[in-house]
C-alpha cells in the first residue's frame, strides 16, 4: 500500500490584526419607532440598544467585507498576496454562486487563495476562526483572512416589532497567522438542531403574498432562553478547554445579541469585576456574523483592551449553532 505523506504546519496560530466597517446610516431608537410600535425606553431596557448602523444602497456585503479585510491586512503589515485562505461568514448574501469570498478576493487583489463562505449565522465568525486555527496548524494555510459580514437590512421587515429594531449591517475581519506560542484555544462548538426553526431567513421560494424579499423570522423568547442557559454553560467549557479559570480572563466578547443575555452570562460565569466586557450592541445592534469581530475591533481601538490580553469569544444564533474560543488579543 502506498504511503501517503501528510504535512504539519506552524506549532500554533494567532490573531495578527483586526479590521472593521460599519454601515454609515445611524438609526437611533427615535427613528426606529417611526417604523414600529415601540419606544426608546422599551428597546433600551430589553436589549441595551440605543442606535444601530444600517448600510446605504451603495454599501453592499461585498464592499463592506472588502473594507474590513483591507484594514485587517494593512494592520497586519501584510499585502493581499500574503493571504492564502479566505473564510467568509455570512447569512445575508443574496447571491449563492460564486462565493462572496471570491468577489472579496478579486477586489483585494489576492492571488489564488483557497476561499469559501460559511453559513453559521451569529456563530459564523467563531466557526471560521476555529477552522483557521486548524488549517494553520495542519499546514493547509499560512495566513487566513476570517471575515464576518452582514447586510441584515436586506432581510428585514422594517415594520416587524419583534426583529426590526435588533439587526444591523457591517463587517469585521481578522488576519490569522503562524505563532510560536499558543494564542488560540480549542474551539468549543456545536448546536441544537431541534430548534432550527426558531430563527430563520425565509427562502426566496414561495414568499408570502405581497412580500418582495425574504424576511428574518425569530421566536425571540426561545433564543433568549437557550442563550441564557445552554450557551452560558458552553462559555464556561470554552474557558476550561483552554485550561483557564475566570480569574485568568481579561476580556469577554460574547455575540452582541442582547445586553440582558450578556449580563446573564456574566452572572453564570462568575467573572471577576475587572474583566472588560463588550457592549458594542449599544451603538451597533446585532450584526450576526459581523458582531464578534466588530466588537473585538472596537474594544481594541477604544483602548479598553490591549494587545496580549486574554479574551473569551463566543458566538451563538440560528441553527441553533454556537462556537467559542479563548484568544490572545492581537
Ligand atoms: O443573534 C441571534 C440571537 N438572537 C437573540 O439572541 C435574540 C434573543 N431574544 C431577545 O433578545 C428578546 O427575546 C427580544 C429583545 C427579541 C424580545 O424581548 P422579550 O423580553 O423576550 O419580549 P417578549 O417578546 O417576551 O415581549 C414582552 C412584551 C410583550 O407585551 P406584553 O404581552 O407583556 O404586554 C410584547 O408585546 O413586550 C412587547 N413587545 C414590545 N414592546 C415594545 C414586543 N416587542 C416589542 C417592541 N416594543 N419592539
PDB file of C-alpha atoms in Angstrom, residues 61 65 86-105 114-120 124 127-128 131 147 149:
ATOM      1  CA  UNK A  61     -21.923  42.858   1.681  1.00  0.00           C
ATOM      2  CA  UNK A  65     -16.295  42.925   3.646  1.00  0.00           C
ATOM      3  CA  UNK A  86     -10.268  33.428   2.931  1.00  0.00           C
ATOM      4  CA  UNK A  87     -13.092  32.201   5.152  1.00  0.00           C
ATOM      5  CA  UNK A  88     -16.157  34.417   4.909  1.00  0.00           C
ATOM      6  CA  UNK A  89     -19.137  34.030   7.241  1.00  0.00           C
ATOM      7  CA  UNK A  90     -22.499  35.490   6.220  1.00  0.00           C
ATOM      8  CA  UNK A  91     -26.219  34.757   6.063  1.00  0.00           C
ATOM      9  CA  UNK A  92     -27.284  37.841   4.139  1.00  0.00           C
ATOM     10  CA  UNK A  93     -25.525  37.478   0.779  1.00  0.00           C
ATOM     11  CA  UNK A  94     -28.313  37.013  -1.759  1.00  0.00           C
ATOM     12  CA  UNK A  95     -26.054  35.541  -4.486  1.00  0.00           C
ATOM     13  CA  UNK A  96     -25.440  31.832  -3.974  1.00  0.00           C
ATOM     14  CA  UNK A  97     -22.667  31.379  -6.530  1.00  0.00           C
ATOM     15  CA  UNK A  98     -19.806  32.144  -6.701  1.00  0.00           C
ATOM     16  CA  UNK A  99     -18.962  32.545  -3.034  1.00  0.00           C
ATOM     17  CA  UNK A 100     -18.841  36.092  -1.697  1.00  0.00           C
ATOM     18  CA  UNK A 101     -15.262  35.212  -0.684  1.00  0.00           C
ATOM     19  CA  UNK A 102     -14.441  35.015  -4.443  1.00  0.00           C
ATOM     20  CA  UNK A 103     -15.515  38.608  -5.040  1.00  0.00           C
ATOM     21  CA  UNK A 104     -13.705  39.771  -1.920  1.00  0.00           C
ATOM     22  CA  UNK A 105     -10.519  38.020  -3.102  1.00  0.00           C
ATOM     23  CA  UNK A 114      -8.422  28.948  -1.073  1.00  0.00           C
ATOM     24  CA  UNK A 115     -11.727  30.698  -0.404  1.00  0.00           C
ATOM     25  CA  UNK A 116     -15.189  29.795   0.742  1.00  0.00           C
ATOM     26  CA  UNK A 117     -18.281  31.062   2.547  1.00  0.00           C
ATOM     27  CA  UNK A 118     -19.747  29.506   5.658  1.00  0.00           C
ATOM     28  CA  UNK A 119     -23.295  29.786   6.956  1.00  0.00           C
ATOM     29  CA  UNK A 120     -23.409  29.560  10.729  1.00  0.00           C
ATOM     30  CA  UNK A 124     -20.118  32.089  11.849  1.00  0.00           C
ATOM     31  CA  UNK A 127     -16.625  28.822  13.400  1.00  0.00           C
ATOM     32  CA  UNK A 128     -14.291  30.452  10.847  1.00  0.00           C
ATOM     33  CA  UNK A 131     -11.174  26.469  11.099  1.00  0.00           C
ATOM     34  CA  UNK A 147     -14.373  37.888   7.854  1.00  0.00           C
ATOM     35  CA  UNK A 149     -20.225  40.374   7.092  1.00  0.00           C
TER      36      UNK A 149
END
